[in-house]
Amino acid sequence: MKGLILSGGKGTRLRPLTFTSAKQLVPVANKPVLFYGIETLAAAGIQDIGIVVGDTRDEIESAVGDGARWGRHDHVHSARTRHADSLTRCSSVNRLSVKKPFVMYLGDNLLAKGIVSLVKEFEATKPAAQILLTPVPQPEQYGVAEIDGEQVIRLVEKPKQPKSNLALVGVYMFGPDVFDSVKRIKPSFRNELEITDAIQDLIDRKLVVRPHIVDGWWKDTGRLEDILEANRLILDQLDTQIDGDVDSSSRIEGKVVIEPGAVIANSVIRGPVIIGANATIRDAYIGPFTAIMSAVEILGSEIEHSIVMEGSRITGLADRVTDSLIGRNVKINRYPAKPAALRFMLGARVKRWESHKIIDDSKKHNPPQIQRFAETNTHRWSLDQTLRQIPDERGWLMEILRADDELFTKFGQVYVSATYPGVVKAWHYHQQQVDHFACVSGMVKLVNG
């Protein structure tokens, strides 16, 4: 039995990360996604494994090496092709496509319990093909299989009215008959020979295509949300192992792996968390479901439910980082600007004051104006200034005012109250901040703080 991993996608849904790195090497729990696929095939007893790659061949070959780490020395190969997810190209990989049964595994898939039982079932029953399926809540978003007992009778790509909730997982087992199907089918609108079309040809020729329902969870890691969820699922299976240095002022909670050379100082690590070799965590909080790779530094910052890749540095952030994927050698630090704060107040239908008069919000200015008010113990003054309007992607108007220095010379702190139909917004900023931004269409009132 041979194995074939398709790993040639460009990872457009993971840009900008994939502009500089292969999507197959994005880590989940500190291990590249591609490695999980190789481990899955190796665990099923598959000796000869081919990886079909695209433009990222050099990077993938460097990461995979000769296969020795999986006990497959000189039995893990790669082949470069312009259409690395194309069935036509896969069937021409000489060392794999020799009219023998093989497993085809999409390289961005993760399976909780592997394919050992699938391989055993295929070898025992010897169908023309066997496909892995899983129930999904929204089958119209997937390729769906319709089955009749132990036979797949039809495959439909993203059906409007699905007759089944069984989605194709991306793991297929084929016998030699599939090579005839590859020759019979025509390219799709993508100008490629699709795997599903070849399987449907087997069905149309009355050959046996067996379904196999996945046991445990499955993730396609093509999107950030799915990578973070896969990271969560795998980290949740950790067993605690502390091989790094943890000082007495730090606290470790839950399931945590700290690899050799890592240093934890005056920090809280709340698992499940994995921290790679030679990482430094100081005066920091690392929250649940976070994977920190080797040589990462996190200083005076908080992070959770995230992945941080090798060599990155996060320093002195005031806000917690969450739900993030941070690439290699990235530096994130707090901008050395003067402090600012935002304060919001939300209410129902409002009226606003203008020179001691109440004016209904429905009476709009065109163009919108800003009304400045300021008070001291001895006098009161105000002036109008036109706002510059910039529409944003939501259709809201962002109005920008550049406040003059004179205003801030007189008043150490200024409050800004902005009205919008049915809403009051207010925020606070400090002396010498010269720009403020408001999503409003009406009057803005400044008063002495």
Short mmCIF file of C-alpha atoms in Angstrom, two decimals:
data_model
loop_
_atom_site.label_atom_id
_atom_site.label_comp_id
_atom_site.label_asym_id
_atom_site.label_seq_id
_atom_site.Cartn_x
_atom_site.Cartn_y
_atom_site.Cartn_z
CA MET A 1 0.00 0.00 0.00
CA LYS A 2 1.29 3.44 -0.97
CA GLY A 3 0.31 6.90 0.18
CA LEU A 4 -0.08 10.18 -1.66
CA ILE A 5 -0.42 13.54 0.10
CA LEU A 6 -1.63 16.51 -1.94
CA SER A 7 0.07 19.63 -0.60
CA GLY A 8 0.16 22.12 -3.42
CA GLY A 9 -2.52 24.66 -2.52
CA LYS A 10 -1.49 28.30 -2.30
CA GLY A 11 -3.32 28.95 0.97
CA THR A 12 -5.08 32.11 -0.21
CA ARG A 13 -7.40 32.07 2.81
CA LEU A 14 -4.38 32.28 5.11
CA ARG A 15 -2.76 35.30 3.51
CA PRO A 16 -0.64 37.27 4.34
CA LEU A 17 0.98 34.40 6.27
CA THR A 18 1.22 32.23 3.16
CA PHE A 19 2.93 34.94 1.11
CA THR A 20 6.14 33.90 2.89
CA SER A 21 5.46 30.36 4.10
CA ALA A 22 3.90 27.16 2.81
CA LYS A 23 0.41 26.66 4.22
CA GLN A 24 1.23 22.98 4.81
CA LEU A 25 3.88 24.05 7.33
CA VAL A 26 1.58 26.22 9.43
CA PRO A 27 1.86 24.71 12.92
CA VAL A 28 -0.90 23.20 15.01
CA ALA A 29 0.23 22.52 18.59
CA ASN A 30 3.80 23.29 17.46
CA LYS A 31 3.81 20.75 14.63
CA PRO A 32 3.29 21.49 10.91
CA VAL A 33 -0.09 20.38 9.58
CA LEU A 34 1.67 18.31 6.90
CA PHE A 35 3.44 16.23 9.54
CA TYR A 36 0.12 15.07 10.96
CA GLY A 37 -0.79 13.66 7.54
CA ILE A 38 2.51 11.80 7.25
CA GLU A 39 2.07 10.42 10.78
CA THR A 40 -1.46 9.30 9.91
CA LEU A 41 -0.25 7.32 6.89
CA ALA A 42 2.74 5.88 8.75
CA ALA A 43 0.52 4.76 11.65
CA ALA A 44 -1.65 2.88 9.14
CA GLY A 45 1.38 0.89 7.99
CA ILE A 46 1.94 2.72 4.70
CA GLN A 47 5.62 2.50 3.83
CA ASP A 48 6.04 4.56 0.66
CA ILE A 49 4.69 8.13 0.88
CA GLY A 50 4.68 10.72 -1.88
CA ILE A 51 4.01 14.43 -1.37
CA VAL A 52 2.79 16.40 -4.37
CA VAL A 53 3.85 20.03 -3.99
CA GLY A 54 3.76 23.29 -5.91
CA ASP A 55 5.97 26.35 -5.67
CA THR A 56 6.86 25.64 -2.03
CA ARG A 57 8.73 22.41 -2.81
CA ASP A 58 12.09 23.54 -1.42
CA GLU A 59 10.61 24.65 1.89
CA ILE A 60 8.60 21.44 2.28
CA GLU A 61 11.53 19.18 1.35
CA SER A 62 13.71 20.97 3.90
CA ALA A 63 11.11 20.44 6.63
CA VAL A 64 10.31 16.80 5.77
CA GLY A 65 13.84 15.61 5.07
CA ASP A 66 14.24 11.96 4.07
CA GLY A 67 11.41 10.64 6.23
CA ALA A 68 13.67 9.18 8.92
CA ARG A 69 11.75 10.83 11.76
CA TRP A 70 8.73 8.69 10.82
CA GLY A 71 10.73 5.51 10.34
CA ARG A 72 10.45 5.92 6.56
CA HIS A 73 14.08 6.62 5.66
CA ASP A 74 14.30 7.32 1.92
CA HIS A 75 10.62 6.44 1.56
CA VAL A 76 9.11 9.93 1.66
CA HIS A 77 9.34 11.62 -1.73
CA SER A 78 8.08 14.82 -3.31
CA ALA A 79 7.10 15.75 -6.83
CA ARG A 80 6.61 19.29 -8.07
CA THR A 81 3.77 20.19 -10.40
CA ARG A 82 2.03 23.31 -11.60
CA HIS A 83 -1.33 21.87 -10.49
CA ALA A 84 -0.32 20.14 -7.29
CA ASP A 85 -3.92 19.36 -6.32
CA SER A 86 -4.69 17.89 -9.74
CA LEU A 87 -5.62 14.23 -10.08
CA THR A 88 -3.94 14.14 -13.48
CA ARG A 89 -0.61 15.13 -12.00
CA CYS A 90 -1.00 12.77 -9.05
CA SER A 91 -1.57 9.79 -11.32
CA SER A 92 1.69 10.53 -13.11
CA VAL A 93 3.92 10.34 -10.03
CA ASN A 94 5.98 7.37 -11.13
CA ARG A 95 7.03 6.01 -7.77
CA LEU A 96 3.43 5.89 -6.58
CA SER A 97 1.20 5.36 -9.57
CA VAL A 98 2.13 1.86 -10.66
CA LYS A 99 -1.35 0.36 -10.90
CA LYS A 100 -1.38 -0.56 -7.22
CA PRO A 101 -3.81 0.46 -4.45
CA PHE A 102 -2.99 3.75 -2.74
CA VAL A 103 -4.32 6.25 -0.24
CA MET A 104 -4.88 9.83 -1.36
CA TYR A 105 -4.77 12.28 1.55
CA LEU A 106 -5.41 16.02 1.26
CA GLY A 107 -2.53 17.63 3.12
CA ASP A 108 -4.48 20.20 5.12
CA ASN A 109 -6.73 17.61 6.79
CA LEU A 110 -6.51 16.60 10.43
CA LEU A 111 -8.21 13.49 11.79
CA ALA A 112 -8.60 12.72 15.47
CA LYS A 113 -8.22 8.95 15.15
CA GLY A 114 -6.35 8.44 11.91
CA ILE A 115 -7.13 5.93 9.15
CA VAL A 116 -5.96 2.58 10.52
CA SER A 117 -9.46 1.10 10.47
CA LEU A 118 -10.11 2.54 7.00
CA VAL A 119 -7.00 0.87 5.56
CA LYS A 120 -7.85 -2.48 7.16
CA GLU A 121 -11.39 -2.34 5.81
CA PHE A 122 -10.17 -1.46 2.32
CA GLU A 123 -7.64 -4.29 2.25
CA ALA A 124 -10.27 -6.76 3.44
CA THR A 125 -13.07 -5.78 1.02
CA LYS A 126 -10.99 -4.63 -2.00
CA PRO A 127 -13.50 -2.17 -3.53
CA ALA A 128 -12.66 0.08 -6.47
CA ALA A 129 -12.59 2.97 -4.01
CA GLN A 130 -13.38 3.77 -0.42
CA ILE A 131 -14.04 7.31 0.79
CA LEU A 132 -14.05 8.85 4.24
CA LEU A 133 -17.22 10.76 5.20
CA THR A 134 -18.40 12.72 8.21
CA PRO A 135 -21.81 14.17 9.19
CA VAL A 136 -21.89 17.99 9.01
CA PRO A 137 -24.55 20.51 10.07
CA GLN A 138 -24.50 22.46 6.78
CA PRO A 139 -23.91 19.93 3.99
CA GLU A 140 -24.71 22.48 1.28
CA GLN A 141 -21.24 23.93 1.92
CA TYR A 142 -19.42 20.67 1.12
CA GLY A 143 -19.09 17.92 -1.40
CA VAL A 144 -21.75 15.44 -0.28
CA ALA A 145 -22.07 11.69 -0.76
CA GLU A 146 -25.38 9.89 -1.16
CA ILE A 147 -25.20 6.29 -0.02
CA ASP A 148 -27.32 3.16 -0.21
CA GLY A 149 -26.18 0.72 2.43
CA GLU A 150 -22.53 -0.08 1.78
CA GLN A 151 -22.40 1.62 -1.63
CA VAL A 152 -21.89 5.28 -2.55
CA ILE A 153 -24.39 6.03 -5.30
CA ARG A 154 -23.71 9.69 -6.04
CA LEU A 155 -21.40 12.61 -5.25
CA VAL A 156 -22.70 16.17 -5.41
CA GLU A 157 -20.58 19.28 -4.94
CA LYS A 158 -22.28 21.86 -2.65
CA PRO A 159 -25.86 20.77 -3.39
CA LYS A 160 -28.62 23.36 -2.94
CA GLN A 161 -30.92 20.68 -1.53
CA PRO A 162 -28.65 17.98 -0.12
CA LYS A 163 -30.09 14.49 0.21
CA SER A 164 -27.43 13.58 2.75
CA ASN A 165 -25.42 15.27 5.49
CA LEU A 166 -22.32 13.17 4.78
CA ALA A 167 -19.47 15.40 3.63
CA LEU A 168 -16.30 14.24 1.87
CA VAL A 169 -13.43 14.47 4.33
CA GLY A 170 -10.52 14.44 1.89
CA VAL A 171 -9.16 10.92 2.43
CA TYR A 172 -9.66 8.40 -0.38
CA MET A 173 -8.50 4.86 -1.06
CA PHE A 174 -8.25 3.69 -4.65
CA GLY A 175 -7.62 0.46 -6.49
CA PRO A 176 -6.19 0.28 -10.04
CA ASP A 177 -9.58 1.02 -11.67
CA VAL A 178 -9.25 4.71 -10.84
CA PHE A 179 -6.53 5.14 -13.48
CA ASP A 180 -9.02 4.23 -16.21
CA SER A 181 -11.44 6.76 -14.72
CA VAL A 182 -8.77 9.46 -14.85
CA LYS A 183 -8.47 8.85 -18.60
CA ARG A 184 -12.25 8.95 -19.10
CA ILE A 185 -13.21 12.17 -17.30
CA LYS A 186 -12.89 15.72 -18.65
CA PRO A 187 -11.35 18.77 -16.98
CA SER A 188 -13.62 20.86 -14.78
CA PHE A 189 -14.17 24.62 -15.06
CA ARG A 190 -10.82 24.93 -13.22
CA ASN A 191 -9.20 23.05 -16.12
CA GLU A 192 -8.28 20.23 -13.76
CA LEU A 193 -9.36 16.63 -13.39
CA GLU A 194 -11.32 16.48 -10.16
CA ILE A 195 -11.08 13.64 -7.66
CA THR A 196 -14.84 13.59 -7.22
CA ASP A 197 -15.40 13.23 -10.98
CA ALA A 198 -13.14 10.18 -11.06
CA ILE A 199 -15.04 8.62 -8.15
CA GLN A 200 -18.36 9.32 -9.84
CA ASP A 201 -17.06 7.59 -12.97
CA LEU A 202 -16.32 4.50 -10.88
CA ILE A 203 -19.90 4.64 -9.58
CA ASP A 204 -21.33 5.09 -13.08
CA ARG A 205 -19.41 2.00 -14.21
CA LYS A 206 -21.17 -0.01 -11.47
CA LEU A 207 -17.94 -0.54 -9.55
CA VAL A 208 -17.98 -0.71 -5.76
CA VAL A 209 -17.30 2.57 -3.95
CA ARG A 210 -17.63 2.05 -0.22
CA PRO A 211 -18.33 4.75 2.40
CA HIS A 212 -16.50 4.89 5.71
CA ILE A 213 -17.82 7.23 8.43
CA VAL A 214 -15.08 9.07 10.29
CA ASP A 215 -14.54 8.17 13.92
CA GLY A 216 -13.86 11.32 15.96
CA TRP A 217 -13.38 14.91 14.85
CA TRP A 218 -12.07 16.12 11.51
CA LYS A 219 -10.72 19.52 10.51
CA ASP A 220 -9.85 21.08 7.18
CA THR A 221 -7.25 23.67 8.19
CA GLY A 222 -7.64 25.99 5.22
CA ARG A 223 -8.91 28.91 7.32
CA LEU A 224 -7.61 30.67 10.42
CA GLU A 225 -10.68 29.69 12.46
CA ASP A 226 -10.17 26.01 11.63
CA ILE A 227 -6.45 26.12 12.45
CA LEU A 228 -7.17 27.65 15.86
CA GLU A 229 -9.91 25.10 16.51
CA ALA A 230 -7.61 22.22 15.52
CA ASN A 231 -4.96 23.70 17.79
CA ARG A 232 -7.51 23.72 20.62
CA LEU A 233 -8.55 20.12 20.02
CA ILE A 234 -4.99 18.79 19.95
CA LEU A 235 -3.78 20.84 22.92
CA ASP A 236 -6.71 19.51 24.91
CA GLN A 237 -5.11 16.05 24.64
CA LEU A 238 -1.78 17.12 26.17
CA ASP A 239 -0.13 15.47 29.14
CA THR A 240 1.83 17.82 31.37
CA GLN A 241 5.60 17.73 30.88
CA ILE A 242 7.88 20.44 32.28
CA ASP A 243 11.42 20.29 30.90
CA GLY A 244 12.19 24.02 30.93
CA ASP A 245 13.04 26.37 33.82
CA VAL A 246 10.13 27.77 35.85
CA ASP A 247 10.95 30.21 38.67
CA SER A 248 9.23 30.32 42.06
CA SER A 249 7.20 33.44 41.23
CA SER A 250 5.50 31.74 38.28
CA ARG A 251 2.34 29.66 38.38
CA ILE A 252 1.53 26.69 36.14
CA GLU A 253 -2.12 25.62 35.90
CA GLY A 254 -3.68 22.77 33.95
CA LYS A 255 -2.05 20.71 31.21
CA VAL A 256 1.17 22.40 30.13
CA VAL A 257 4.19 21.28 28.08
CA ILE A 258 7.37 23.33 28.47
CA GLU A 259 10.22 22.13 26.26
CA PRO A 260 13.93 22.14 27.18
CA GLY A 261 15.66 25.51 27.29
CA ALA A 262 12.45 27.49 27.79
CA VAL A 263 12.46 30.02 30.65
CA ILE A 264 9.32 31.03 32.56
CA ALA A 265 9.77 33.97 34.95
CA ASN A 266 7.15 35.77 37.05
CA SER A 267 4.37 34.56 34.76
CA VAL A 268 1.11 32.64 34.78
CA ILE A 269 0.74 29.73 32.34
CA ARG A 270 -2.82 28.44 32.24
CA GLY A 271 -3.16 25.30 30.13
CA PRO A 272 -3.65 23.63 27.90
CA VAL A 273 -0.51 25.32 26.57
CA ILE A 274 2.66 24.21 24.79
CA ILE A 275 5.82 26.32 24.96
CA GLY A 276 8.66 25.45 22.61
CA ALA A 277 12.37 25.05 23.24
CA ASN A 278 14.38 28.14 24.18
CA ALA A 279 11.32 30.36 24.48
CA THR A 280 11.29 33.12 27.10
CA ILE A 281 8.12 34.06 28.97
CA ARG A 282 8.60 36.88 31.49
CA ASP A 283 6.07 39.01 33.39
CA ALA A 284 3.42 37.52 31.14
CA TYR A 285 0.17 35.60 31.04
CA ILE A 286 -0.21 32.68 28.62
CA GLY A 287 -3.83 31.57 28.52
CA PRO A 288 -5.57 28.37 27.44
CA PHE A 289 -5.18 26.84 23.98
CA THR A 290 -2.00 28.71 23.12
CA ALA A 291 0.97 27.24 21.24
CA ILE A 292 4.28 29.08 21.56
CA MET A 293 7.02 27.79 19.26
CA SER A 294 10.79 27.77 19.76
CA ALA A 295 12.84 30.90 20.50
CA VAL A 296 9.74 33.06 21.02
CA GLU A 297 9.87 35.89 23.57
CA ILE A 298 6.75 37.15 25.33
CA LEU A 299 7.55 39.93 27.77
CA GLY A 300 5.06 41.94 29.80
CA SER A 301 2.13 40.80 27.66
CA GLU A 302 -0.91 38.53 27.70
CA ILE A 303 -2.00 36.04 25.05
CA GLU A 304 -4.48 33.19 24.76
CA HIS A 305 -6.15 30.95 22.15
CA SER A 306 -3.38 31.75 19.69
CA ILE A 307 -0.37 30.37 17.82
CA VAL A 308 3.00 32.14 17.81
CA MET A 309 5.60 30.84 15.37
CA GLU A 310 9.38 30.61 15.74
CA GLY A 311 11.52 33.59 16.69
CA SER A 312 8.72 36.08 17.28
CA ARG A 313 8.76 38.67 20.06
CA ILE A 314 5.76 40.24 21.82
CA THR A 315 6.61 43.02 24.26
CA GLY A 316 4.73 45.34 26.59
CA LEU A 317 1.24 45.15 25.11
CA ALA A 318 -1.51 46.81 27.14
CA ASP A 319 -4.25 44.62 25.66
CA ARG A 320 -4.53 40.84 25.59
CA VAL A 321 -3.78 39.08 22.29
CA THR A 322 -6.39 36.47 21.43
CA ASP A 323 -7.57 34.32 18.49
CA SER A 324 -4.38 35.08 16.56
CA LEU A 325 -1.85 33.36 14.31
CA ILE A 326 1.50 35.15 14.39
CA GLY A 327 4.14 34.23 11.83
CA ARG A 328 7.87 33.68 12.13
CA ASN A 329 10.23 36.38 13.42
CA VAL A 330 7.46 38.91 13.96
CA LYS A 331 7.96 41.75 16.45
CA ILE A 332 4.94 43.22 18.20
CA ASN A 333 5.36 45.97 20.75
CA ARG A 334 3.41 48.85 22.17
CA TYR A 335 3.75 52.04 20.16
CA PRO A 336 5.54 54.64 22.30
CA ALA A 337 2.76 57.20 22.05
CA LYS A 338 1.23 59.29 24.82
CA PRO A 339 -1.52 57.45 26.69
CA ALA A 340 -5.08 57.62 25.49
CA ALA A 341 -8.31 56.08 26.62
CA LEU A 342 -11.73 55.46 25.14
CA ARG A 343 -14.91 55.79 27.15
CA PHE A 344 -18.30 54.96 25.62
CA MET A 345 -21.83 55.69 26.80
CA LEU A 346 -24.79 54.23 24.89
CA GLY A 347 -28.38 55.32 25.32
CA ALA A 348 -31.78 55.62 23.69
CA ARG A 349 -33.14 58.54 21.67
CA VAL A 350 -31.27 61.64 22.82
CA LYS A 351 -31.40 65.40 22.69
CA ARG A 352 -28.28 67.50 22.77
CA TRP A 353 -27.37 70.86 24.28
CA GLU A 354 -26.18 73.76 22.14
CA SER A 355 -25.62 77.05 23.95
CA HIS A 356 -28.15 76.15 26.66
CA LYS A 357 -30.78 75.15 24.04
CA ILE A 358 -32.05 71.61 23.43
CA ILE A 359 -31.90 70.62 19.75
CA ASP A 360 -33.43 67.37 18.43
CA ASP A 361 -30.97 65.02 16.76
CA SER A 362 -33.20 64.73 13.71
CA LYS A 363 -32.19 68.26 12.72
CA LYS A 364 -28.97 67.51 10.89
CA HIS A 365 -26.35 70.00 9.72
CA ASN A 366 -25.29 69.81 6.10
CA PRO A 367 -22.36 69.67 5.96
CA PRO A 368 -22.00 68.26 9.50
CA GLN A 369 -20.53 70.74 11.94
CA ILE A 370 -18.65 70.38 15.16
CA GLN A 371 -19.65 72.66 18.02
CA ARG A 372 -16.86 73.22 20.53
CA PHE A 373 -17.72 74.25 24.06
CA ALA A 374 -15.30 74.89 26.88
CA GLU A 375 -15.85 76.24 30.36
CA THR A 376 -13.69 77.60 33.15
CA ASN A 377 -14.69 79.28 36.38
CA THR A 378 -14.65 82.66 34.70
CA HIS A 379 -15.79 82.38 31.09
CA ARG A 380 -17.40 80.24 28.38
CA TRP A 381 -16.64 80.18 24.65
CA SER A 382 -17.38 78.09 21.56
CA LEU A 383 -16.71 77.87 17.81
CA ASP A 384 -17.79 75.78 14.81
CA GLN A 385 -15.58 73.76 12.49
CA THR A 386 -16.51 71.59 9.50
CA LEU A 387 -15.73 67.90 9.76
CA ARG A 388 -14.09 65.91 6.95
CA GLN A 389 -16.19 62.84 6.10
CA ILE A 390 -14.72 59.46 5.11
CA PRO A 391 -17.11 56.50 4.51
CA ASP A 392 -15.87 53.18 5.83
CA GLU A 393 -16.58 49.62 4.65
CA ARG A 394 -19.76 49.41 6.76
CA GLY A 395 -21.28 52.48 5.12
CA TRP A 396 -20.78 54.57 8.27
CA LEU A 397 -19.24 58.02 8.04
CA MET A 398 -15.98 58.53 9.87
CA GLU A 399 -15.59 62.24 10.52
CA ILE A 400 -12.15 63.61 11.28
CA LEU A 401 -11.35 66.83 13.13
CA ARG A 402 -7.86 68.13 13.73
CA ALA A 403 -8.01 70.00 17.01
CA ASP A 404 -5.73 73.02 17.35
CA ASP A 405 -3.03 73.27 19.99
CA GLU A 406 -4.57 76.38 21.53
CA LEU A 407 -7.56 74.43 22.81
CA PHE A 408 -5.33 72.03 24.71
CA THR A 409 -3.17 74.80 26.08
CA LYS A 410 -6.17 76.22 27.93
CA PHE A 411 -7.54 72.90 29.15
CA GLY A 412 -5.48 70.05 30.47
CA GLN A 413 -8.13 67.45 29.58
CA VAL A 414 -11.08 67.68 27.25
CA TYR A 415 -14.15 65.48 26.91
CA VAL A 416 -15.81 64.91 23.56
CA SER A 417 -19.50 64.00 23.37
CA ALA A 418 -20.79 62.99 19.94
CA THR A 419 -24.40 62.40 18.97
CA TYR A 420 -25.89 60.05 16.39
CA PRO A 421 -29.62 59.28 15.95
CA GLY A 422 -30.61 57.23 18.95
CA VAL A 423 -27.09 57.05 20.38
CA VAL A 424 -24.77 59.06 22.60
CA LYS A 425 -21.05 58.35 22.32
CA ALA A 426 -18.40 59.93 24.50
CA TRP A 427 -14.71 59.41 24.97
CA HIS A 428 -11.84 60.95 26.84
CA TYR A 429 -8.39 61.90 25.67
CA HIS A 430 -5.36 63.64 27.09
CA GLN A 431 -3.60 66.91 26.51
CA GLN A 432 -1.62 67.24 23.26
CA GLN A 433 -3.52 64.53 21.37
CA VAL A 434 -4.27 66.45 18.19
CA ASP A 435 -6.52 64.07 16.25
CA HIS A 436 -9.80 62.52 17.23
CA PHE A 437 -12.11 60.36 15.18
CA ALA A 438 -15.86 59.91 15.43
CA CYS A 439 -18.38 57.77 13.56
CA VAL A 440 -21.05 60.45 13.80
CA SER A 441 -23.20 62.64 11.59
CA GLY A 442 -24.16 65.64 13.67
CA MET A 443 -22.74 67.83 16.40
CA VAL A 444 -19.84 67.19 18.72
CA LYS A 445 -19.59 68.99 22.05
CA LEU A 446 -16.29 69.57 23.85
CA VAL A 447 -16.37 70.65 27.48
CA ASN A 448 -13.69 71.18 30.08
CA GLY A 449 -12.68 68.06 31.99
#
